[in-house]
PDB file of C-alpha atoms in Angstrom:
ATOM      1  CA  UNK A1181     121.151 -96.201-255.419  1.00 35.00           C
ATOM      2  CA  UNK A1182     121.949 -99.111-254.326  1.00 36.00           C
ATOM      3  CA  UNK A1183     122.887-103.155-256.053  1.00 38.00           C
ATOM      4  CA  UNK A1184     124.934-106.606-255.181  1.00 37.00           C
ATOM      5  CA  UNK A1185     127.371-104.857-253.940  1.00 39.00           C
ATOM      6  CA  UNK A1186     126.131-103.869-250.950  1.00 38.00           C
ATOM      7  CA  UNK A1187     125.963 -99.657-249.956  1.00 36.00           C
ATOM      8  CA  UNK A1188     126.965 -97.767-252.497  1.00 36.00           C
ATOM      9  CA  UNK A1189     128.301 -94.307-252.448  1.00 36.00           C
ATOM     10  CA  UNK A1190     127.560 -91.179-253.010  1.00 44.00           C
ATOM     11  CA  UNK A1191     130.397 -89.862-254.934  1.00 44.00           C
ATOM     12  CA  UNK A1192     130.073 -90.433-258.727  1.00 48.00           C
ATOM     13  CA  UNK A1193     132.449 -92.833-260.962  1.00 56.00           C
ATOM     14  CA  UNK A1194     134.867 -90.009-260.873  1.00 74.00           C
ATOM     15  CA  UNK A1195     135.996 -92.063-257.898  1.00 80.00           C
ATOM     16  CA  UNK A1196     137.580 -94.499-260.179  1.00 84.00           C
ATOM     17  CA  UNK A1197     139.899 -91.333-262.109  1.00 82.00           C
ATOM     18  CA  UNK A1198     141.272 -91.018-257.802  1.00 83.00           C
ATOM     19  CA  UNK A1199     141.414 -94.082-257.448  1.00 88.00           C
ATOM     20  CA  UNK A1200     143.951 -95.015-259.917  1.00 86.00           C
ATOM     21  CA  UNK A1201     146.029 -91.717-259.656  1.00 82.00           C
ATOM     22  CA  UNK A1202     145.955 -93.346-256.073  1.00 85.00           C
ATOM     23  CA  UNK A1203     147.211 -96.834-257.041  1.00 86.00           C
ATOM     24  CA  UNK A1204     148.998 -95.154-259.512  1.00 81.00           C
ATOM     25  CA  UNK A1205     150.917 -93.162-257.093  1.00 79.00           C
ATOM     26  CA  UNK A1206     151.241 -96.252-254.921  1.00 79.00           C
ATOM     27  CA  UNK A1207     153.882 -97.756-257.441  1.00 79.00           C
ATOM     28  CA  UNK A1208     152.781-101.025-256.987  1.00 81.00           C
ATOM     29  CA  UNK A1209     149.804-103.770-259.460  1.00 85.00           C
ATOM     30  CA  UNK A1210     146.006-103.028-259.144  1.00 87.00           C
ATOM     31  CA  UNK A1211     146.239-106.875-257.397  1.00 85.00           C
ATOM     32  CA  UNK A1212     149.012-105.688-255.501  1.00 83.00           C
ATOM     33  CA  UNK A1213     146.614-102.762-253.385  1.00 87.00           C
ATOM     34  CA  UNK A1214     143.712-104.230-253.388  1.00 84.00           C
ATOM     35  CA  UNK A1215     144.948-106.507-251.307  1.00 80.00           C
ATOM     36  CA  UNK A1216     146.862-103.971-249.010  1.00 79.00           C
ATOM     37  CA  UNK A1217     143.439-103.146-248.522  1.00 78.00           C
ATOM     38  CA  UNK A1218     141.526-106.066-248.172  1.00 74.00           C
ATOM     39  CA  UNK A1219     139.279-105.879-250.917  1.00 80.00           C
ATOM     40  CA  UNK A1220     138.642-108.286-254.212  1.00 82.00           C
ATOM     41  CA  UNK A1221     140.899-107.562-257.085  1.00 83.00           C
ATOM     42  CA  UNK A1222     137.455-108.528-259.391  1.00 84.00           C
ATOM     43  CA  UNK A1223     136.181-105.773-257.776  1.00 85.00           C
ATOM     44  CA  UNK A1224     138.702-103.203-258.044  1.00 88.00           C
ATOM     45  CA  UNK A1225     138.237-104.340-261.539  1.00 87.00           C
ATOM     46  CA  UNK A1226     134.775-103.540-262.375  1.00 86.00           C
ATOM     47  CA  UNK A1227     135.198 -99.982-259.284  1.00 87.00           C
ATOM     48  CA  UNK A1228     137.946 -98.917-261.755  1.00 88.00           C
ATOM     49  CA  UNK A1229     136.089-100.218-265.312  1.00 85.00           C
ATOM     50  CA  UNK A1230     132.759 -97.997-264.301  1.00 81.00           C
ATOM     51  CA  UNK A1231     130.948-101.361-263.544  1.00 83.00           C
ATOM     52  CA  UNK A1232     129.421-101.564-260.425  1.00 84.00           C
ATOM     53  CA  UNK A1233     130.908 -98.238-257.744  1.00 83.00           C
ATOM     54  CA  UNK A1234     133.387 -98.050-254.761  1.00 82.00           C
ATOM     55  CA  UNK A1235     130.785 -98.306-251.574  1.00 77.00           C
ATOM     56  CA  UNK A1236     132.176 -95.916-248.806  1.00 70.00           C
ATOM     57  CA  UNK A1237     133.765 -98.935-246.824  1.00 69.00           C
ATOM     58  CA  UNK A1238     136.589 -98.698-249.854  1.00 77.00           C
ATOM     59  CA  UNK A1239     137.238 -95.548-250.205  1.00 79.00           C
ATOM     60  CA  UNK A1240     137.800 -94.219-247.033  1.00 73.00           C
ATOM     61  CA  UNK A1241     139.747 -97.483-247.199  1.00 76.00           C
ATOM     62  CA  UNK A1242     141.973 -96.543-250.621  1.00 84.00           C
ATOM     63  CA  UNK A1243     142.327 -93.526-248.710  1.00 79.00           C
ATOM     64  CA  UNK A1244     143.929 -93.908-245.914  1.00 75.00           C
ATOM     65  CA  UNK A1245     146.020 -97.360-247.301  1.00 78.00           C
ATOM     66  CA  UNK A1246     146.867 -94.474-249.860  1.00 80.00           C
ATOM     67  CA  UNK A1247     147.541 -91.617-247.161  1.00 77.00           C
ATOM     68  CA  UNK A1248     145.549 -89.319-249.439  1.00 76.00           C
ATOM     69  CA  UNK A1249     142.643 -86.681-248.571  1.00 69.00           C
ATOM     70  CA  UNK A1250     140.034 -89.071-248.068  1.00 67.00           C
ATOM     71  CA  UNK A1251     137.349 -85.507-248.671  1.00 65.00           C
ATOM     72  CA  UNK A1252     139.427 -85.205-251.758  1.00 70.00           C
ATOM     73  CA  UNK A1253     138.984 -89.261-252.602  1.00 72.00           C
ATOM     74  CA  UNK A1254     135.681 -89.427-251.967  1.00 68.00           C
ATOM     75  CA  UNK A1255     134.517 -86.483-253.885  1.00 64.00           C
ATOM     76  CA  UNK A1256     132.980 -84.066-251.361  1.00 55.00           C
ATOM     77  CA  UNK A1257     135.815 -81.273-251.137  1.00 48.00           C
ATOM     78  CA  UNK A1258     137.739 -79.975-254.868  1.00 45.00           C
ATOM     79  CA  UNK A1259     141.707 -80.688-255.049  1.00 41.00           C
ATOM     80  CA  UNK A1260     143.941 -77.680-257.141  1.00 38.00           C
ATOM     81  CA  UNK A1261     145.009 -78.584-260.785  1.00 34.00           C
ATOM     82  CA  UNK A1262     147.972 -79.718-261.143  1.00 35.00           C
ATOM     83  CA  UNK A1263     148.268 -80.716-257.451  1.00 38.00           C
ATOM     84  CA  UNK A1264     148.852 -83.739-255.711  1.00 36.00           C
ATOM     85  CA  UNK A1265     146.282 -86.215-253.778  1.00 36.00           C
ATOM     86  CA  UNK A1266     147.241 -84.292-250.261  1.00 33.00           C
ATOM     87  CA  UNK A1267     148.460 -86.664-247.517  1.00 29.00           C
ATOM     88  CA  UNK A1268     146.179 -87.579-244.712  1.00 31.00           C
ATOM     89  CA  UNK A1269     146.877 -86.815-241.031  1.00 24.00           C
ATOM     90  CA  UNK A1270     146.752 -89.632-239.714  1.00 39.00           C
ATOM     91  CA  UNK A1271     144.023 -90.306-236.197  1.00 48.00           C
ATOM     92  CA  UNK A1272     140.959 -87.606-236.484  1.00 68.00           C
ATOM     93  CA  UNK A1273     137.773 -88.024-236.183  1.00 78.00           C
ATOM     94  CA  UNK A1274     137.223 -90.747-238.573  1.00 83.00           C
ATOM     95  CA  UNK A1275     140.359 -93.286-236.707  1.00 83.00           C
ATOM     96  CA  UNK A1276     138.256 -92.491-233.818  1.00 85.00           C
ATOM     97  CA  UNK A1277     135.492 -93.976-234.504  1.00 88.00           C
ATOM     98  CA  UNK A1278     136.702 -97.195-236.031  1.00 88.00           C
ATOM     99  CA  UNK A1279     138.730 -97.591-233.267  1.00 88.00           C
ATOM    100  CA  UNK A1280     135.677 -96.893-229.992  1.00 90.00           C
ATOM    101  CA  UNK A1281     133.913 -99.058-232.349  1.00 91.00           C
ATOM    102  CA  UNK A1282     136.469-102.952-232.278  1.00 90.00           C
ATOM    103  CA  UNK A1283     136.112-101.746-228.774  1.00 91.00           C
ATOM    104  CA  UNK A1284     132.227-101.683-228.630  1.00 93.00           C
ATOM    105  CA  UNK A1285     132.437-105.089-230.378  1.00 91.00           C
ATOM    106  CA  UNK A1286     134.549-106.750-229.033  1.00 90.00           C
ATOM    107  CA  UNK A1287     133.505-106.354-225.546  1.00 91.00           C
ATOM    108  CA  UNK A1288     129.638-106.344-226.807  1.00 92.00           C
ATOM    109  CA  UNK A1289     130.108-108.282-229.897  1.00 89.00           C
ATOM    110  CA  UNK A1290     128.309-106.946-233.319  1.00 87.00           C
ATOM    111  CA  UNK A1291     124.535-106.894-232.867  1.00 88.00           C
ATOM    112  CA  UNK A1292     125.143-105.314-229.761  1.00 91.00           C
ATOM    113  CA  UNK A1293     126.689-102.448-230.947  1.00 92.00           C
ATOM    114  CA  UNK A1294     123.836 -99.459-231.554  1.00 93.00           C
ATOM    115  CA  UNK A1295     125.401 -95.777-233.929  1.00 92.00           C
ATOM    116  CA  UNK A1296     124.236 -94.296-230.705  1.00 93.00           C
ATOM    117  CA  UNK A1297     126.513 -95.871-228.570  1.00 94.00           C
ATOM    118  CA  UNK A1298     129.419 -95.610-230.519  1.00 92.00           C
ATOM    119  CA  UNK A1299     128.671 -92.023-230.382  1.00 91.00           C
ATOM    120  CA  UNK A1300     128.565 -92.197-226.865  1.00 92.00           C
ATOM    121  CA  UNK A1301     131.948 -93.062-226.949  1.00 92.00           C
ATOM    122  CA  UNK A1302     133.468 -90.386-228.727  1.00 88.00           C
ATOM    123  CA  UNK A1303     131.626 -88.028-227.155  1.00 88.00           C
ATOM    124  CA  UNK A1304     129.468 -86.935-230.190  1.00 85.00           C
ATOM    125  CA  UNK A1305     126.072 -86.952-231.593  1.00 87.00           C
ATOM    126  CA  UNK A1306     125.451 -89.411-233.889  1.00 88.00           C
ATOM    127  CA  UNK A1307     124.725 -87.516-237.018  1.00 87.00           C
ATOM    128  CA  UNK A1308     128.694 -86.561-236.666  1.00 84.00           C
ATOM    129  CA  UNK A1309     129.413 -90.384-237.117  1.00 85.00           C
ATOM    130  CA  UNK A1310     126.472 -90.731-240.539  1.00 84.00           C
ATOM    131  CA  UNK A1311     128.469 -87.685-241.208  1.00 81.00           C
ATOM    132  CA  UNK A1312     131.596 -89.777-241.829  1.00 81.00           C
ATOM    133  CA  UNK A1313     130.224 -93.736-242.321  1.00 83.00           C
ATOM    134  CA  UNK A1314     126.189 -93.753-243.867  1.00 81.00           C
ATOM    135  CA  UNK A1315     125.330 -96.311-241.888  1.00 83.00           C
ATOM    136  CA  UNK A1316     125.349 -98.848-239.942  1.00 86.00           C
ATOM    137  CA  UNK A1317     126.919-101.258-242.098  1.00 84.00           C
ATOM    138  CA  UNK A1318     129.243 -98.628-243.425  1.00 83.00           C
ATOM    139  CA  UNK A1319     130.980 -98.076-240.452  1.00 86.00           C
ATOM    140  CA  UNK A1320     130.941-101.970-239.360  1.00 85.00           C
ATOM    141  CA  UNK A1321     133.224-102.921-242.757  1.00 84.00           C
ATOM    142  CA  UNK A1322     135.074 -99.588-241.999  1.00 85.00           C
ATOM    143  CA  UNK A1323     135.834-101.058-238.124  1.00 85.00           C
ATOM    144  CA  UNK A1324     136.644-105.201-239.972  1.00 85.00           C
ATOM    145  CA  UNK A1325     138.456-103.633-242.453  1.00 84.00           C
ATOM    146  CA  UNK A1326     140.659-101.241-239.592  1.00 84.00           C
ATOM    147  CA  UNK A1327     141.126-103.974-238.216  1.00 84.00           C
ATOM    148  CA  UNK A1328     142.638-106.607-240.281  1.00 83.00           C
ATOM    149  CA  UNK A1329     144.874-104.391-242.357  1.00 82.00           C
ATOM    150  CA  UNK A1330     145.753-103.143-238.951  1.00 81.00           C
ATOM    151  CA  UNK A1331     146.854-107.299-238.447  1.00 83.00           C
ATOM    152  CA  UNK A1332     148.533-108.053-241.568  1.00 81.00           C
ATOM    153  CA  UNK A1333     150.652-104.729-241.371  1.00 80.00           C
ATOM    154  CA  UNK A1334     152.343-106.263-238.354  1.00 81.00           C
ATOM    155  CA  UNK A1335     152.350-109.372-239.937  1.00 82.00           C
ATOM    156  CA  UNK A1336     154.654-108.033-242.551  1.00 81.00           C
ATOM    157  CA  UNK A1337     157.144-105.862-240.258  1.00 80.00           C
ATOM    158  CA  UNK A1338     157.670-108.681-238.125  1.00 79.00           C
ATOM    159  CA  UNK A1339     157.597-111.472-241.414  1.00 78.00           C
ATOM    160  CA  UNK A1340     160.553-108.919-242.332  1.00 78.00           C
ATOM    161  CA  UNK A1341     162.896-109.130-239.853  1.00 79.00           C
ATOM    162  CA  UNK A1342     162.851-113.328-240.157  1.00 82.00           C
ATOM    163  CA  UNK A1343     166.139-115.193-241.728  1.00 88.00           C
ATOM    164  CA  UNK A1344     164.181-117.767-243.328  1.00 92.00           C
ATOM    165  CA  UNK A1345     160.742-119.446-243.513  1.00 93.00           C
ATOM    166  CA  UNK A1346     160.940-121.336-240.062  1.00 94.00           C
ATOM    167  CA  UNK A1347     161.350-117.781-238.107  1.00 94.00           C
ATOM    168  CA  UNK A1348     158.834-116.457-240.779  1.00 93.00           C
ATOM    169  CA  UNK A1349     156.599-118.753-239.130  1.00 95.00           C
ATOM    170  CA  UNK A1350     157.240-118.238-235.145  1.00 94.00           C
ATOM    171  CA  UNK A1351     156.758-115.113-236.101  1.00 92.00           C
ATOM    172  CA  UNK A1352     153.293-116.035-236.956  1.00 93.00           C
ATOM    173  CA  UNK A1353     152.455-117.774-234.353  1.00 95.00           C
ATOM    174  CA  UNK A1354     153.590-115.732-231.246  1.00 93.00           C
ATOM    175  CA  UNK A1355     151.294-112.703-233.620  1.00 91.00           C
ATOM    176  CA  UNK A1356     148.458-114.969-232.941  1.00 93.00           C
ATOM    177  CA  UNK A1357     148.967-115.921-228.788  1.00 94.00           C
ATOM    178  CA  UNK A1358     146.757-113.166-227.484  1.00 92.00           C
ATOM    179  CA  UNK A1359     149.217-111.605-225.223  1.00 90.00           C
ATOM    180  CA  UNK A1360     148.431-108.607-225.507  1.00 88.00           C
ATOM    181  CA  UNK A1361     145.086-106.488-224.338  1.00 85.00           C
ATOM    182  CA  UNK A1362     145.307-105.810-228.552  1.00 83.00           C
ATOM    183  CA  UNK A1363     145.738-108.703-229.600  1.00 87.00           C
ATOM    184  CA  UNK A1364     143.132-110.029-226.478  1.00 89.00           C
ATOM    185  CA  UNK A1365     140.643-107.819-228.666  1.00 88.00           C
ATOM    186  CA  UNK A1366     141.031-108.476-231.294  1.00 87.00           C
ATOM    187  CA  UNK A1367     140.493-112.221-231.070  1.00 90.00           C
ATOM    188  CA  UNK A1368     137.642-111.349-229.627  1.00 90.00           C
ATOM    189  CA  UNK A1369     136.198-109.605-233.043  1.00 89.00           C
ATOM    190  CA  UNK A1370     138.146-112.873-235.099  1.00 88.00           C
ATOM    191  CA  UNK A1371     136.295-115.037-232.741  1.00 87.00           C
ATOM    192  CA  UNK A1372     132.453-112.916-233.491  1.00 86.00           C
ATOM    193  CA  UNK A1373     133.426-112.387-237.080  1.00 85.00           C
ATOM    194  CA  UNK A1374     133.039-116.337-237.155  1.00 83.00           C
ATOM    195  CA  UNK A1375     129.318-116.449-236.150  1.00 82.00           C
ATOM    196  CA  UNK A1376     128.482-113.878-238.382  1.00 81.00           C
ATOM    197  CA  UNK A1377     130.592-115.463-241.392  1.00 80.00           C
ATOM    198  CA  UNK A1378     128.112-117.821-240.368  1.00 81.00           C
ATOM    199  CA  UNK A1379     124.786-116.223-240.692  1.00 80.00           C
ATOM    200  CA  UNK A1380     126.407-114.959-244.565  1.00 74.00           C
ATOM    201  CA  UNK A1381     126.761-111.351-243.195  1.00 78.00           C
ATOM    202  CA  UNK A1382     128.497-109.229-244.900  1.00 79.00           C
ATOM    203  CA  UNK A1383     131.552-108.176-242.722  1.00 81.00           C
ATOM    204  CA  UNK A1384     131.039-112.147-242.504  1.00 81.00           C
ATOM    205  CA  UNK A1385     132.026-112.261-245.776  1.00 83.00           C
ATOM    206  CA  UNK A1386     134.581-109.924-245.705  1.00 82.00           C
ATOM    207  CA  UNK A1387     135.784-112.255-242.467  1.00 83.00           C
ATOM    208  CA  UNK A1388     136.136-115.739-244.832  1.00 85.00           C
ATOM    209  CA  UNK A1389     138.090-114.151-247.544  1.00 85.00           C
ATOM    210  CA  UNK A1390     140.749-112.285-244.782  1.00 86.00           C
ATOM    211  CA  UNK A1391     140.979-115.488-243.699  1.00 88.00           C
ATOM    212  CA  UNK A1392     141.612-118.029-247.375  1.00 89.00           C
ATOM    213  CA  UNK A1393     144.017-114.851-247.247  1.00 87.00           C
ATOM    214  CA  UNK A1394     146.057-115.643-243.646  1.00 90.00           C
ATOM    215  CA  UNK A1395     145.684-118.831-244.884  1.00 93.00           C
ATOM    216  CA  UNK A1396     147.258-118.077-247.868  1.00 91.00           C
ATOM    217  CA  UNK A1397     149.760-116.023-246.595  1.00 90.00           C
ATOM    218  CA  UNK A1398     151.170-119.535-243.748  1.00 94.00           C
ATOM    219  CA  UNK A1399     150.781-121.937-246.746  1.00 94.00           C
ATOM    220  CA  UNK A1400     153.476-119.477-248.557  1.00 93.00           C
ATOM    221  CA  UNK A1401     155.402-119.836-245.589  1.00 94.00           C
ATOM    222  CA  UNK A1402     155.152-123.762-245.725  1.00 96.00           C
ATOM    223  CA  UNK A1403     155.789-124.066-249.058  1.00 95.00           C
ATOM    224  CA  UNK A1404     159.337-121.559-249.535  1.00 93.00           C
ATOM    225  CA  UNK A1405     159.870-123.357-245.884  1.00 95.00           C
ATOM    226  CA  UNK A1406     159.859-126.695-247.749  1.00 95.00           C
ATOM    227  CA  UNK A1407     162.508-125.252-250.930  1.00 94.00           C
ATOM    228  CA  UNK A1408     164.463-123.893-247.986  1.00 95.00           C
ATOM    229  CA  UNK A1409     165.232-127.275-246.756  1.00 95.00           C
ATOM    230  CA  UNK A1410     163.939-125.876-243.149  1.00 96.00           C
ATOM    231  CA  UNK A1411     160.475-127.589-243.511  1.00 96.00           C
ATOM    232  CA  UNK A1412     160.292-132.226-243.735  1.00 96.00           C
ATOM    233  CA  UNK A1413     160.053-132.367-247.501  1.00 93.00           C
ATOM    234  CA  UNK A1414     156.469-134.905-247.604  1.00 91.00           C
ATOM    235  CA  UNK A1415     154.760-131.798-246.417  1.00 94.00           C
ATOM    236  CA  UNK A1416     151.668-130.856-247.768  1.00 96.00           C
ATOM    237  CA  UNK A1417     151.755-127.143-247.376  1.00 96.00           C
ATOM    238  CA  UNK A1418     147.751-126.982-248.048  1.00 96.00           C
ATOM    239  CA  UNK A1419     147.288-129.799-245.625  1.00 96.00           C
ATOM    240  CA  UNK A1420     149.787-127.832-243.065  1.00 96.00           C
ATOM    241  CA  UNK A1421     147.731-124.622-243.226  1.00 96.00           C
ATOM    242  CA  UNK A1422     144.904-126.130-242.373  1.00 96.00           C
ATOM    243  CA  UNK A1423     146.007-128.131-239.291  1.00 97.00           C
ATOM    244  CA  UNK A1424     148.231-125.035-237.651  1.00 97.00           C
ATOM    245  CA  UNK A1425     144.978-122.424-238.528  1.00 96.00           C
ATOM    246  CA  UNK A1426     142.645-124.282-236.959  1.00 95.00           C
ATOM    247  CA  UNK A1427     145.162-125.874-234.060  1.00 96.00           C
ATOM    248  CA  UNK A1428     145.315-121.309-233.233  1.00 96.00           C
ATOM    249  CA  UNK A1429     141.931-120.288-233.989  1.00 93.00           C
ATOM    250  CA  UNK A1430     141.036-123.413-231.164  1.00 94.00           C
ATOM    251  CA  UNK A1431     143.693-122.687-229.077  1.00 95.00           C
ATOM    252  CA  UNK A1432     143.394-119.403-228.958  1.00 94.00           C
ATOM    253  CA  UNK A1433     138.759-119.438-228.007  1.00 92.00           C
ATOM    254  CA  UNK A1434     140.574-121.407-225.592  1.00 92.00           C
ATOM    255  CA  UNK A1435     142.732-118.923-223.691  1.00 93.00           C
ATOM    256  CA  UNK A1436     140.538-115.479-224.255  1.00 91.00           C
ATOM    257  CA  UNK A1437     137.550-118.175-221.892  1.00 89.00           C
ATOM    258  CA  UNK A1438     140.178-117.464-219.039  1.00 86.00           C
ATOM    259  CA  UNK A1439     140.454-114.388-217.089  1.00 78.00           C
ATOM    260  CA  UNK A1440     142.970-112.935-215.118  1.00 77.00           C
ATOM    261  CA  UNK A1441     146.509-115.273-214.090  1.00 79.00           C
ATOM    262  CA  UNK A1442     145.094-118.042-215.753  1.00 87.00           C
ATOM    263  CA  UNK A1443     144.741-115.960-219.399  1.00 85.00           C
ATOM    264  CA  UNK A1444     148.867-115.971-219.035  1.00 88.00           C
ATOM    265  CA  UNK A1445     149.256-119.190-218.049  1.00 92.00           C
ATOM    266  CA  UNK A1446     146.290-120.903-221.417  1.00 93.00           C
ATOM    267  CA  UNK A1447     147.849-118.364-222.980  1.00 93.00           C
ATOM    268  CA  UNK A1448     151.757-119.632-223.265  1.00 94.00           C
ATOM    269  CA  UNK A1449     150.388-123.000-223.018  1.00 95.00           C
ATOM    270  CA  UNK A1450     149.219-122.582-226.334  1.00 96.00           C
ATOM    271  CA  UNK A1451     151.995-120.642-227.180  1.00 96.00           C
ATOM    272  CA  UNK A1452     154.259-124.031-226.593  1.00 96.00           C
ATOM    273  CA  UNK A1453     151.931-127.036-228.106  1.00 97.00           C
ATOM    274  CA  UNK A1454     151.574-125.110-231.555  1.00 97.00           C
ATOM    275  CA  UNK A1455     156.046-124.238-230.897  1.00 96.00           C
ATOM    276  CA  UNK A1456     155.245-128.873-230.618  1.00 97.00           C
ATOM    277  CA  UNK A1457     153.498-128.712-233.382  1.00 97.00           C
ATOM    278  CA  UNK A1458     155.334-126.626-235.435  1.00 97.00           C
ATOM    279  CA  UNK A1459     158.711-128.961-234.334  1.00 96.00           C
ATOM    280  CA  UNK A1460     156.846-132.899-234.702  1.00 96.00           C
ATOM    281  CA  UNK A1461     155.257-131.357-237.513  1.00 96.00           C
ATOM    282  CA  UNK A1462     156.601-129.191-239.123  1.00 97.00           C
ATOM    283  CA  UNK A1463     160.415-128.491-239.057  1.00 96.00           C
ATOM    284  CA  UNK A1464     163.194-130.785-240.707  1.00 94.00           C
ATOM    285  CA  UNK A1465     164.644-133.430-238.380  1.00 89.00           C
TER     286      UNK A1465
END
C-alpha cells in the first residue's frame, strides 16, 4: 500500500494500539513522544486515529525509543496476554545495519550507498538487510532518524548539566564543533542531507524538519538566557538563533574540508570564532 506519506508499514491498524501502549508506558504526552522520535505530531496523531499508517521506519524508531521488542510492535510476533511490552535488547542486527549505513553515508554520500554495500559491511546478505528494512528508502530514513536521536540525546544530557542558559549555549557550541571522529562523521551526514533537502527527497524533508527543531532549541536557550539576565536584554532570540546556527554550519563546513593536523586547528578556530561571536553579541555586558 502506498500513500502520500511515503512507504507504508506491513503491520495492520493494530500497530496503533501497540504504539498507544508504548506512549502510555513512556509516561509523557503524545506531543513530547513525537518530539523524541523526531516525528511530526500531526502525523503521529493521524496514525493513532487510523487515518494514516505508520511507516516501517517510524515503527522502528518508536520501538527503539520505547525500548520495546520491535517484532511485537511490528505485529510479527504475538505477546502473551497480560504481560507488558517486552524490553528490546540494545544493539543486535538492526542497530548494526543502521550504524554501518551511517558510516557509509558519511564516507560516500546518500546517493552512492547501495543495499549491497551495507550488506557487505555487515557481513551478511542483501536479503537479511531487507528482512529488517523492506527497502533502501526505509533504511536510509531509519539511519537519519538514528543520527538525529543520537544528536538529541547527546544535547539533552549535556544541557541537563548546565547551570544557566549561558552554560547551555557553551555546551551547544562545544557539541557542534567537529573534533572527534564521531562528530565529523555526523557532520558529514548532515552536510549531505542539505543536498537532499534541496532536492526535496524524503530524507531531505526529514532533515529540514529536524533542523527547524534544532534552531528552535537554540532560540529557546537564548530566550531563557534573556529572562535570566545572562544575555543582552535587547536581542531578538529568533534572529540571533538564525545567525548563530548559520555561522555554525558555515564554519563546520570549513572544518570538514580540512584534513590531518589542519583539521584540529580548524576546529579550534571554529570554537574560538563562535565563542567570540557569543561574547560580543549575545552575552550580557
